[in-house]
Coordinates of C-alpha atoms in Angstrom, one line a residue:
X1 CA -8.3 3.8 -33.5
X2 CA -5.9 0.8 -34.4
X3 CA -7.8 -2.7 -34.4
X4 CA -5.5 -5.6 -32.9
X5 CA -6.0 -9.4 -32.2
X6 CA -6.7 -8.5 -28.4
X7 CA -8.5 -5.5 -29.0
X8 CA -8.8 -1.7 -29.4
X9 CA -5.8 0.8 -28.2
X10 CA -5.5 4.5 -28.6
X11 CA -1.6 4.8 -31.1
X12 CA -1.1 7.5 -28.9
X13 CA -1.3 6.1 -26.1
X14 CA 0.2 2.7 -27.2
X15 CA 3.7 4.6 -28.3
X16 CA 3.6 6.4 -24.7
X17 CA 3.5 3.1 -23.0
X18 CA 6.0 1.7 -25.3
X19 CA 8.8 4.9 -25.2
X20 CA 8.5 4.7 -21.4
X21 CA 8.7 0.9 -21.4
X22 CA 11.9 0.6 -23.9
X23 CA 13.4 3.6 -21.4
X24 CA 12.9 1.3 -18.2
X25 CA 14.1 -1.4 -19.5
X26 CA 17.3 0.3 -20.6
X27 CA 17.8 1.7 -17.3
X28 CA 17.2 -2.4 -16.0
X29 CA 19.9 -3.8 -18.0
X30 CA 22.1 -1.2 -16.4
X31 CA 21.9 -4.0 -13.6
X32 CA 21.6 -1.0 -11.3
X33 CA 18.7 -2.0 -9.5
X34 CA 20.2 -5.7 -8.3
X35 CA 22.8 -4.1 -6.1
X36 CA 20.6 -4.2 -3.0
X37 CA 22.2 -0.9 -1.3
X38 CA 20.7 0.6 -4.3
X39 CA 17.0 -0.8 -3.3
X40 CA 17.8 0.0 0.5
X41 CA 18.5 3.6 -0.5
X42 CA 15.6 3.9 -3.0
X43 CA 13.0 2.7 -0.3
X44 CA 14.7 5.2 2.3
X45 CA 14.1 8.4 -0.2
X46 CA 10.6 6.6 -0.8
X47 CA 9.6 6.9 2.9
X48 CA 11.4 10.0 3.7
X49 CA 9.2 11.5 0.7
X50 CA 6.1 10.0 2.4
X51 CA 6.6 11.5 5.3
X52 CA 7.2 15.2 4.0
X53 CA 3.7 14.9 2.1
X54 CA 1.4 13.6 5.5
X55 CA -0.5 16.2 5.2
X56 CA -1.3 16.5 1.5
X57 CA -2.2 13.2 1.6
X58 CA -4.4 13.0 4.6
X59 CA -6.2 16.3 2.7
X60 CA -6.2 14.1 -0.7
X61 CA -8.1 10.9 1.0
X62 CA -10.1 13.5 2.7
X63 CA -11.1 15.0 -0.6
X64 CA -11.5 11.5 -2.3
X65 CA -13.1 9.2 0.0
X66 CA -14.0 11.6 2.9
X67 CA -11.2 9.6 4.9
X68 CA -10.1 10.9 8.3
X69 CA -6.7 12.3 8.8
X70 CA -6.3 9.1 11.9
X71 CA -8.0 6.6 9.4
X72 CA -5.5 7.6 6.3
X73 CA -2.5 7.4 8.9
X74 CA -3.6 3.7 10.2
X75 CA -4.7 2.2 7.4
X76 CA -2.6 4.1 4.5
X77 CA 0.6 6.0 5.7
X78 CA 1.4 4.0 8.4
X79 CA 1.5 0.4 6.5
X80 CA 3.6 1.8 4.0
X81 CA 6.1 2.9 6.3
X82 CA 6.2 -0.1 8.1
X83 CA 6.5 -2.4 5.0
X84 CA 9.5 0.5 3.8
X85 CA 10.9 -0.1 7.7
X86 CA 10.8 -3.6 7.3
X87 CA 12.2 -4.4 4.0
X88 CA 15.4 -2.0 4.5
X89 CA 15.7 -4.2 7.6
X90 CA 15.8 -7.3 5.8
X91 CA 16.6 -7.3 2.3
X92 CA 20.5 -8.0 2.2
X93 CA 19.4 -11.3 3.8
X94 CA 16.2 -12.0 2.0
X95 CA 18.2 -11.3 -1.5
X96 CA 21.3 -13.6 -0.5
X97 CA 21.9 -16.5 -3.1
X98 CA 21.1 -19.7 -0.9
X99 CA 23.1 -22.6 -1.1
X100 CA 21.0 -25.8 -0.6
X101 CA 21.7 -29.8 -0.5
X102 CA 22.6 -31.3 -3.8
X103 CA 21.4 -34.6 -5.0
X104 CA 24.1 -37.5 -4.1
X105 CA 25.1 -38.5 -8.1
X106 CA 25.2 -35.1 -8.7
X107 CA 28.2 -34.8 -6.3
X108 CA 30.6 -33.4 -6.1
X109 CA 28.7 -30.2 -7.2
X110 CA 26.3 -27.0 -5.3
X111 CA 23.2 -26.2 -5.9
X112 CA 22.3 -22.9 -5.6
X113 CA 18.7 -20.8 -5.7
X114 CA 19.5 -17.0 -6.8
X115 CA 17.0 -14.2 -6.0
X116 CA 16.3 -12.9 -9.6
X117 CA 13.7 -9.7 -10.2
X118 CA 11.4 -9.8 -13.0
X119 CA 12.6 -6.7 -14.7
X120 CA 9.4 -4.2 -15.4
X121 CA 6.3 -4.6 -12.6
X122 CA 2.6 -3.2 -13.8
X123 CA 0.7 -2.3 -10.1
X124 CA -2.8 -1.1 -11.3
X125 CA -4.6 0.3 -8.2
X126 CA -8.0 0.7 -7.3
X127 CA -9.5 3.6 -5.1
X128 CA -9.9 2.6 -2.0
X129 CA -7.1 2.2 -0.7
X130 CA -4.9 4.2 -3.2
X131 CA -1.9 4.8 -1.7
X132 CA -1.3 1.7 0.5
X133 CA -2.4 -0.3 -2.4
X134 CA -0.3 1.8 -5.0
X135 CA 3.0 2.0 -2.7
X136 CA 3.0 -1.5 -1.0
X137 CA 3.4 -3.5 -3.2
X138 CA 6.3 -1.2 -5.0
X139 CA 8.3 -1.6 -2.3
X140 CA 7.8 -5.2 -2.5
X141 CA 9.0 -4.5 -6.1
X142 CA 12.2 -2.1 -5.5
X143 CA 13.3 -5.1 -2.6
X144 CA 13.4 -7.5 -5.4
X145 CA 15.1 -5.4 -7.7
X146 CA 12.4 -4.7 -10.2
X147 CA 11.5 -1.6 -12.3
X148 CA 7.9 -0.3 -11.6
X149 CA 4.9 1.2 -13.4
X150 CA 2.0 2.3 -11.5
X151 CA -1.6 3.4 -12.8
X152 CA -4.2 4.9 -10.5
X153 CA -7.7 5.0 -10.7
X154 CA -9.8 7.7 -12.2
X155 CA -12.2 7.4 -9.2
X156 CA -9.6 8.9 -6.8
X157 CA -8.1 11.8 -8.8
X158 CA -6.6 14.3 -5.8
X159 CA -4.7 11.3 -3.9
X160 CA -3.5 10.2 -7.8
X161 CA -2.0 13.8 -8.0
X162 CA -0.4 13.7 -4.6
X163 CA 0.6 10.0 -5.5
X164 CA 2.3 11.1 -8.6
X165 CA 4.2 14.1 -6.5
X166 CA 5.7 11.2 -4.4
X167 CA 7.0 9.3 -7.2
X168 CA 8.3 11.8 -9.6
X169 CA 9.8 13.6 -6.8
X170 CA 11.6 10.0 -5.0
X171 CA 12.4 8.2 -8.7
X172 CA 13.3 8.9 -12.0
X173 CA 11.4 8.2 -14.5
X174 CA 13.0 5.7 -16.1
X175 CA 13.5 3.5 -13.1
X176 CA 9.4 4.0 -11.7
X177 CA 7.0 5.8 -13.9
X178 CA 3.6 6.2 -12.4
X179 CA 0.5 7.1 -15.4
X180 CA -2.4 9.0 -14.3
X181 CA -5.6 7.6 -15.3
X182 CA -6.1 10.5 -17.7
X183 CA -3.0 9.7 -19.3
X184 CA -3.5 6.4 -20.2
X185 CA -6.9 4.3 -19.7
X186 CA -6.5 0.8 -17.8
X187 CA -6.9 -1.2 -21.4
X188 CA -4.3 0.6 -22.4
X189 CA -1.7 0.5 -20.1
X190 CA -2.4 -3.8 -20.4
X191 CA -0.9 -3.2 -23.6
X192 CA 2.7 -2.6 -22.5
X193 CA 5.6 -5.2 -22.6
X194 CA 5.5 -5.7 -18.9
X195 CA 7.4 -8.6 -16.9
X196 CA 4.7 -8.9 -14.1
X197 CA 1.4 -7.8 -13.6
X198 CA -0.1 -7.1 -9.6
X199 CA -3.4 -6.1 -9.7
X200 CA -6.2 -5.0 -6.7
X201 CA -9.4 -5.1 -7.9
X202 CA -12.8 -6.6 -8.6
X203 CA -13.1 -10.3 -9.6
X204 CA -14.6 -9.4 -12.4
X205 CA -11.9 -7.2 -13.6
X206 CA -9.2 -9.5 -12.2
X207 CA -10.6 -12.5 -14.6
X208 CA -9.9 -10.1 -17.9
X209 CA -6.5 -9.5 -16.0
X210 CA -5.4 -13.1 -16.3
X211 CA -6.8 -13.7 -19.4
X212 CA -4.9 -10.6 -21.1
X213 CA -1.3 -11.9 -19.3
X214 CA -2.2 -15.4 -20.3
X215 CA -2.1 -14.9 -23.5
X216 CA 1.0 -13.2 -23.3
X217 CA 2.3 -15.4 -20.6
X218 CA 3.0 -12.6 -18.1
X219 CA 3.2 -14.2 -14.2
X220 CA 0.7 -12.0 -12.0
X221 CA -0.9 -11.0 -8.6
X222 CA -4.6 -10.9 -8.4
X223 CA -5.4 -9.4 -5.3
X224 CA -9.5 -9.5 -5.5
X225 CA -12.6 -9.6 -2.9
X226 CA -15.4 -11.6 -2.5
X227 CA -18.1 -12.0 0.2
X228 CA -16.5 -12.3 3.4
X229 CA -18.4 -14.4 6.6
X230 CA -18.3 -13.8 10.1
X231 CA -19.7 -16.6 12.2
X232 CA -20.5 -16.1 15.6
X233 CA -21.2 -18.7 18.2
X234 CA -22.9 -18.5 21.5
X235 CA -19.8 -18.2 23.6
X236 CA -18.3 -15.3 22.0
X237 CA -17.8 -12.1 24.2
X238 CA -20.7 -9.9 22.9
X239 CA -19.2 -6.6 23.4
X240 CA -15.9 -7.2 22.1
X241 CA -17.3 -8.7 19.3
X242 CA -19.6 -6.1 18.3
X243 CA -16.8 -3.7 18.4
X244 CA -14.7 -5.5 16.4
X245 CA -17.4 -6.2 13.7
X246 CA -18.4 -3.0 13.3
X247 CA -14.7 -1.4 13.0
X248 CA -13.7 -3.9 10.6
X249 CA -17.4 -3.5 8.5
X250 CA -17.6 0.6 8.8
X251 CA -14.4 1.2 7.8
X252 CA -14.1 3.4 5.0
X253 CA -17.9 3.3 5.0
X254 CA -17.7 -0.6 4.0
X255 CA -15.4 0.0 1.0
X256 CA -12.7 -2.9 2.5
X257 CA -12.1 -5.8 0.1
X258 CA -11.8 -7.9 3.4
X259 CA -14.7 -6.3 5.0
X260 CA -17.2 -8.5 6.8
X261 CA -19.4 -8.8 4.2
X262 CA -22.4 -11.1 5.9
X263 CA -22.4 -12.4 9.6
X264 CA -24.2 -15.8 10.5
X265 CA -24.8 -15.8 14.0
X266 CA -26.2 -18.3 16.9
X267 CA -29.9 -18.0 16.8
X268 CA -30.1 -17.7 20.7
X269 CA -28.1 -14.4 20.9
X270 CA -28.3 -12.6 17.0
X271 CA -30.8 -10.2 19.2
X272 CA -28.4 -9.5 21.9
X273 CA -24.9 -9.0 19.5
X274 CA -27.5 -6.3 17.2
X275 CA -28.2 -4.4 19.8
X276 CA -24.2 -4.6 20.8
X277 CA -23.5 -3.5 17.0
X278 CA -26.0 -0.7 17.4
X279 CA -24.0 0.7 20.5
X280 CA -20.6 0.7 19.0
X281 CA -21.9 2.3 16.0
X282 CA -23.2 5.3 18.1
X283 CA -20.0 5.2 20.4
X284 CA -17.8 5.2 17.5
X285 CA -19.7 7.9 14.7
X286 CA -22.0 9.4 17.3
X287 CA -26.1 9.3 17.0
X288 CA -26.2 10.9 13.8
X289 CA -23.5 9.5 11.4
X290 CA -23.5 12.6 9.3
X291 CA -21.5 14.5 11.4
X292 CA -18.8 12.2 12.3
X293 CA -15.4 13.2 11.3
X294 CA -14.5 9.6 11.1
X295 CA -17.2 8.2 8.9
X296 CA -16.3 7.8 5.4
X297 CA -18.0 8.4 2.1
X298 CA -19.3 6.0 -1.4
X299 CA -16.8 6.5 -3.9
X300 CA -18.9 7.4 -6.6
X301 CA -22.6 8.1 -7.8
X302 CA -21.9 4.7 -9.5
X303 CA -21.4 2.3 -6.2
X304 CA -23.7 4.8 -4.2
X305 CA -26.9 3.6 -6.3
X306 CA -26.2 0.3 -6.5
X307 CA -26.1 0.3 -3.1
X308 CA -29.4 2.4 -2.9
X309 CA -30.7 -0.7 -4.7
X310 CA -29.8 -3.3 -2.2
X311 CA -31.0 -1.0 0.4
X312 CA -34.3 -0.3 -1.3
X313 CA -34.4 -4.6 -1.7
X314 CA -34.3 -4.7 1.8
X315 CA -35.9 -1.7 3.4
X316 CA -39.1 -4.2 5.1
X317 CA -35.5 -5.9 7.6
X318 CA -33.8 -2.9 8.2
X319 CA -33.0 -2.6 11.6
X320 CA -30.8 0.2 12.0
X321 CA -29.5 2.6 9.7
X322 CA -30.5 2.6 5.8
X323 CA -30.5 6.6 5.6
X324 CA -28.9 8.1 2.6
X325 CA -28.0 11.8 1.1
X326 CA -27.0 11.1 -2.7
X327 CA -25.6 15.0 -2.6
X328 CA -23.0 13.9 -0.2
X329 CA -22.9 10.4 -1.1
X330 CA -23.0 9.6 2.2
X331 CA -24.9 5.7 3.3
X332 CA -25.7 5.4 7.1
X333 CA -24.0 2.2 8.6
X334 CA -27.3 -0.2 8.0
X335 CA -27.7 -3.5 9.6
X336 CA -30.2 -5.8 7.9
X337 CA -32.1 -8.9 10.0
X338 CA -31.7 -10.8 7.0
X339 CA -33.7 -14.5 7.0
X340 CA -32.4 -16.2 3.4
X341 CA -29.6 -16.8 1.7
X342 CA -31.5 -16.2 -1.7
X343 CA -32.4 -12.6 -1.0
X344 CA -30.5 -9.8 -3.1
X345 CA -28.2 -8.8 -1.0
X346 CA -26.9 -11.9 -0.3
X347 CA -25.7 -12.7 -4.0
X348 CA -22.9 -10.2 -4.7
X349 CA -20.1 -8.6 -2.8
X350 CA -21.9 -5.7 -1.0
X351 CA -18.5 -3.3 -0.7
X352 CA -20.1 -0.9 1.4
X353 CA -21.9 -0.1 4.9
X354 CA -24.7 -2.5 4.7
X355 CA -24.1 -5.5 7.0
X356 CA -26.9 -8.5 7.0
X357 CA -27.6 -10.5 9.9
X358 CA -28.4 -14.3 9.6
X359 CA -28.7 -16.6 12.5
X360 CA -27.9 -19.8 12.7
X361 CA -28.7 -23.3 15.0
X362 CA -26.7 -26.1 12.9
X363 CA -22.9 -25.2 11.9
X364 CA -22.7 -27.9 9.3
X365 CA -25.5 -25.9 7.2
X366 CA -23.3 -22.5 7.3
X367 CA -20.4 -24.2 6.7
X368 CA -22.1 -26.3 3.3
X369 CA -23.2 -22.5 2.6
X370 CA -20.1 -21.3 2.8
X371 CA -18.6 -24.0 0.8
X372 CA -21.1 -23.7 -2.1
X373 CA -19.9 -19.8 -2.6
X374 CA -16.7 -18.5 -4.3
X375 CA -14.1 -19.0 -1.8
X376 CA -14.1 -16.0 0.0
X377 CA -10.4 -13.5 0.7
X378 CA -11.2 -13.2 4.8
X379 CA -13.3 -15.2 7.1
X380 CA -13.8 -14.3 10.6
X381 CA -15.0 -17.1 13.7
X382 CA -16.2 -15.1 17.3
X383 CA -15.8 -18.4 19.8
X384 CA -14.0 -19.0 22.8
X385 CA -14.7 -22.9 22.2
X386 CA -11.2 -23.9 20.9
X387 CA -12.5 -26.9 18.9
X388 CA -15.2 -24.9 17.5
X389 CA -13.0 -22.4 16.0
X390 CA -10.6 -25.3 14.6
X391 CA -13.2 -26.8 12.8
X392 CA -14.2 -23.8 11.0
X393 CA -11.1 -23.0 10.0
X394 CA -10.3 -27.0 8.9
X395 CA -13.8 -27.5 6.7
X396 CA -13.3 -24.4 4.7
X397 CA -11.0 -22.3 2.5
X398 CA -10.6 -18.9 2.3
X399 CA -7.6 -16.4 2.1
X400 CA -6.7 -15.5 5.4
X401 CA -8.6 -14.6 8.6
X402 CA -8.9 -13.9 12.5
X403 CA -10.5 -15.1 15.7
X404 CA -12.3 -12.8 17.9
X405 CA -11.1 -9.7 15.0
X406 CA -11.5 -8.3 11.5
X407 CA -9.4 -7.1 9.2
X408 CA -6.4 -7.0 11.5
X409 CA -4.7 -9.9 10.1
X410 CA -3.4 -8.2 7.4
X411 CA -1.6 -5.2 9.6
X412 CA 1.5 -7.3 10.3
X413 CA 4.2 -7.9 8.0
X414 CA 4.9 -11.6 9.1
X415 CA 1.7 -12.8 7.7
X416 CA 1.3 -13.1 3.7
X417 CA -2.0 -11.5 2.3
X418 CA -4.2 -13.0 -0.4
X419 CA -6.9 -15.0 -2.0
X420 CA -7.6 -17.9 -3.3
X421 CA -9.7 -19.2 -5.7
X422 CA -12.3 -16.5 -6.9
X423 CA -10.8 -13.7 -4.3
X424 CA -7.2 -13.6 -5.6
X425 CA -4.0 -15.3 -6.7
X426 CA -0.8 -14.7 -5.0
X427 CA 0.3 -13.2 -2.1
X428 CA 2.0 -10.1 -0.7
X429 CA 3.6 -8.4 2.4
X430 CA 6.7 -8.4 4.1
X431 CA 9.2 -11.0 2.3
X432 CA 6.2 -12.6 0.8
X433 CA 6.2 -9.4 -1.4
X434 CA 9.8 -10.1 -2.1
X435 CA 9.7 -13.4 -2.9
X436 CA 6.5 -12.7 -5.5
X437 CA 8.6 -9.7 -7.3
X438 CA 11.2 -12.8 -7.3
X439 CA 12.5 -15.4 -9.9
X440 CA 13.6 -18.3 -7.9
X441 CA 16.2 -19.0 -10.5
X442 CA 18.1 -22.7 -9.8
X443 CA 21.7 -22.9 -10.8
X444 CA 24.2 -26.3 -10.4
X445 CA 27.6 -25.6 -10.0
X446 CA 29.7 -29.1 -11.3
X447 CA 32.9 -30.5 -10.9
X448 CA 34.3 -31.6 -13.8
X449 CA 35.6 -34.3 -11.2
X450 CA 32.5 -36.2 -11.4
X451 CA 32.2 -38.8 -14.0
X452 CA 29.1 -38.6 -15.9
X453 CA 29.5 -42.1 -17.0
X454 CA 25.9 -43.0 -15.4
X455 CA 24.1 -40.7 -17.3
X456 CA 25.8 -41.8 -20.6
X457 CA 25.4 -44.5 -22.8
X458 CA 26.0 -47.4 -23.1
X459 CA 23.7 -48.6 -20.1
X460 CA 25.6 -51.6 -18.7
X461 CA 24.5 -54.1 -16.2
X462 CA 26.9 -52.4 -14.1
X463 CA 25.6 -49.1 -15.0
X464 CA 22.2 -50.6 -14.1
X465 CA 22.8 -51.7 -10.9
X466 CA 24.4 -48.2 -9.9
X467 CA 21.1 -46.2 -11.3
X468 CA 19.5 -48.3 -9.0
X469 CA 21.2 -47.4 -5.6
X470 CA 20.6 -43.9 -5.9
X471 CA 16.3 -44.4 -6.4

């Protein structure tokens, strides 16, 4: 092992990053990848390759995260190929040089902002969403023009394989490289000379992130988590809000970073929207979850006991769910009556199928709650009282959110996605994802028409007086 001023690296591993690094960036000054039929056709290969490994990917998630071949296909396959869709569809104009008003004493001259890429982007993925989260944000990457490397995580290693398939089949390898985790480790690969950094991740991991590309002065994308509210009121349709809880909290077996992570709901109908929860759990994973198809599994031993643990903290309000088989990994969608804000549960991102219950009779306490917290990445408000829902929405921050839904604000590629504060910096999708992979880079075109003799000395009174009609 080699000691540096940021740390410990592996040599071997530090050359490998290095060698592929000085390759992509020789491709990059080929200038190859800022002719944008070359990004259109790059994202075309990258969806037709998609496409011809469905299956091996639906049997990969399976495998991974006990993911059913519908689930993978909504909330992995498909967003890919709708970003790839829309990105071909709009690139040419999103990467047009724009030509905007210049400054009157500037005149006669144009001011112009050009659509620059980066160079090389680092995407470092987590595992629970692996491929949407790997293969979304490249395309936002290719649109721009970039270079890419992409490193997986260990926790997913058959949808990493498949993963890897799809980009060394699509690219070369000096144009995207994607590292398996047991290639090179994550400290590693933070090593490399890279021109932007998008990470999806933990907080905590996202905080040691920015420090290591501060230091280095690297822009990034922290795409992170947090607890995510619901707040319920008592005019909310109960059944359709139940529904849309539970999908949005069950999915993936709770493993969502914009999950519901804690509902507060009116005290004179918490009773009424449990027992609601209950019945679209059984309607949607049967009686006994276990034999669902379409219930998903905890990653790892890891996240399965600490989950055990919160479980075991609040086994006496338990009340549904809380079953377990640590052979299988498998948690039983658990709703918790939960009465305090102090108790364990309630202190850390949850990230899996536990969902507590508070109630609540003044709004102005949840919201100074909520407040109090880390700002949270989602928030979602069950109302049909208009003004109710606009005041939730003006007292507090968070990243994005819905009314009357979960989760489903991030399907479209209109919207941008993305913290702020403690649940991410950034955001992504659509041309938002362009515009992050972008340097806005400002040009002036002058005439050599235009005196410059205001802007050089001598300042005469005459000069004086013209500074002072144009501010």
């Amino acid at each position: 092992m080699i000691i540096v001023t940021s740390g410990y690296f592996n040599f071997n591993a530090d050359m490998k990053i290095k060698d592929t690094i000085d390759k992509i960036r020789a491709y990059f000054y080929t200038n190859q990848t800022r002719n944008p039929d070359f990004r259109i056709e790059q994202l075309k290969m990258l969806k037709k390759t998609v496409i011809k490994y469905k299956s091996e990917i639906q049997k990969a998630l399976y495998y991974d995260l006990h993911k059913s071949p519908a689930e993978t296909m909504l909330t992995e396959i498909g967003i890919v190929l709708n970003e790839i869709d829309f990105a071909v569809k709009n690139l040419k104009e999103w990467a047009k040089t724009e030509e905007v008003e210049t400054v009157p004493y500037l005149k006669p001259a144009k001011s112009l902002i050009v659509k620059e890429p980066f160079g090389i982007a680092l995407i470092i993925v987590p595992f629970n969403y692996p491929l949407q989260l790997a293969l979304t944000p490249l395309v936002g990457a290719i649109a721009a023009g970039n270079c890419a490397v992409i490193r997986t995580s260990h926790r997913t290693p058959e949808t990493s394989k498949v993963l890897n398939q799809i980009i060394s089949e699509t690219f070369t390898s000096d144009y995207i490289k994607m590292f398996l985790p047991e290639e090179i480790s994550s400290k590693d690969i933070m090593q490399g000379d890279f021109d932007y950094i998008f990470f999806t991740g933990s907080t905590q991991a996202g905080r040691q992130i920015a420090k290591t590309a501060g230091e280095r002065l690297i822009p990034y994308t922290l795409e992170l988590g947090g607890k995510s509210p619901v707040i319920i009121d008592d005019t909310a349709d109960l059944k359709v809000s139940a529904r849309r809880i539970v999908k949005g909290k069950f999915m993936n077996a709770g493993q969502t970073c914009i999950a519901p992570d804690y509902l507060f709901a009116h005290a004179s109908i918490r009773e009424k929207l449990i027992l609601e929860m209950i019945n679209a759990i059984q309607e949607f994973y049967g009686t006994y979850t276990p034999e669902s198809t379409d219930y998903g599994r905890i990653i790892d031993i890891e996240a399965f006991n600490r989950l055990s643990k919160l479980i075991k903290s609040s086994k006496d309000k338990i009340i549904y769910g809380g079953h377990s088989d640590e052979c299988t990994l498998y948690i039983e969608p658990t709703l918790i009556v939960e009465d305090s804000v102090n108790s364990d549960i309630m202190q850390e991102e949850i990230f899996g199928p536990l969902l507590p219950v508070l109630e609540w009779t003044d709004i102005n306490r949840v919201k100074e709650y909520i407040r109090q917290k880390p700002k949270p990445l989602a928030l979602y408000v069950f109302s049909e009282d208009k003004e109710f829902r606009k005041d939730i929405f003006k007292s507090l921050s968070f990243g994005g959110g819905a009314v009357n839904d979960t989760i489903n604000h991030t399907a479209g590629e209109n919207l941008p996605f993305g913290g702020v504060g403690a649940s991410g910096v950034g955001r992504y999708h659509g041309k938002y994802s362009f515009y992050t992979f972008s340097h806005l880079k400002s040009i002036l075109i002058s005439s050599t028409e235009r005196k410059d003799d205001i802007f050089c000395p001598p300042f005469t009174k005459e000069k004086i007086n013209l500074i002072n009609r144009f501010y």
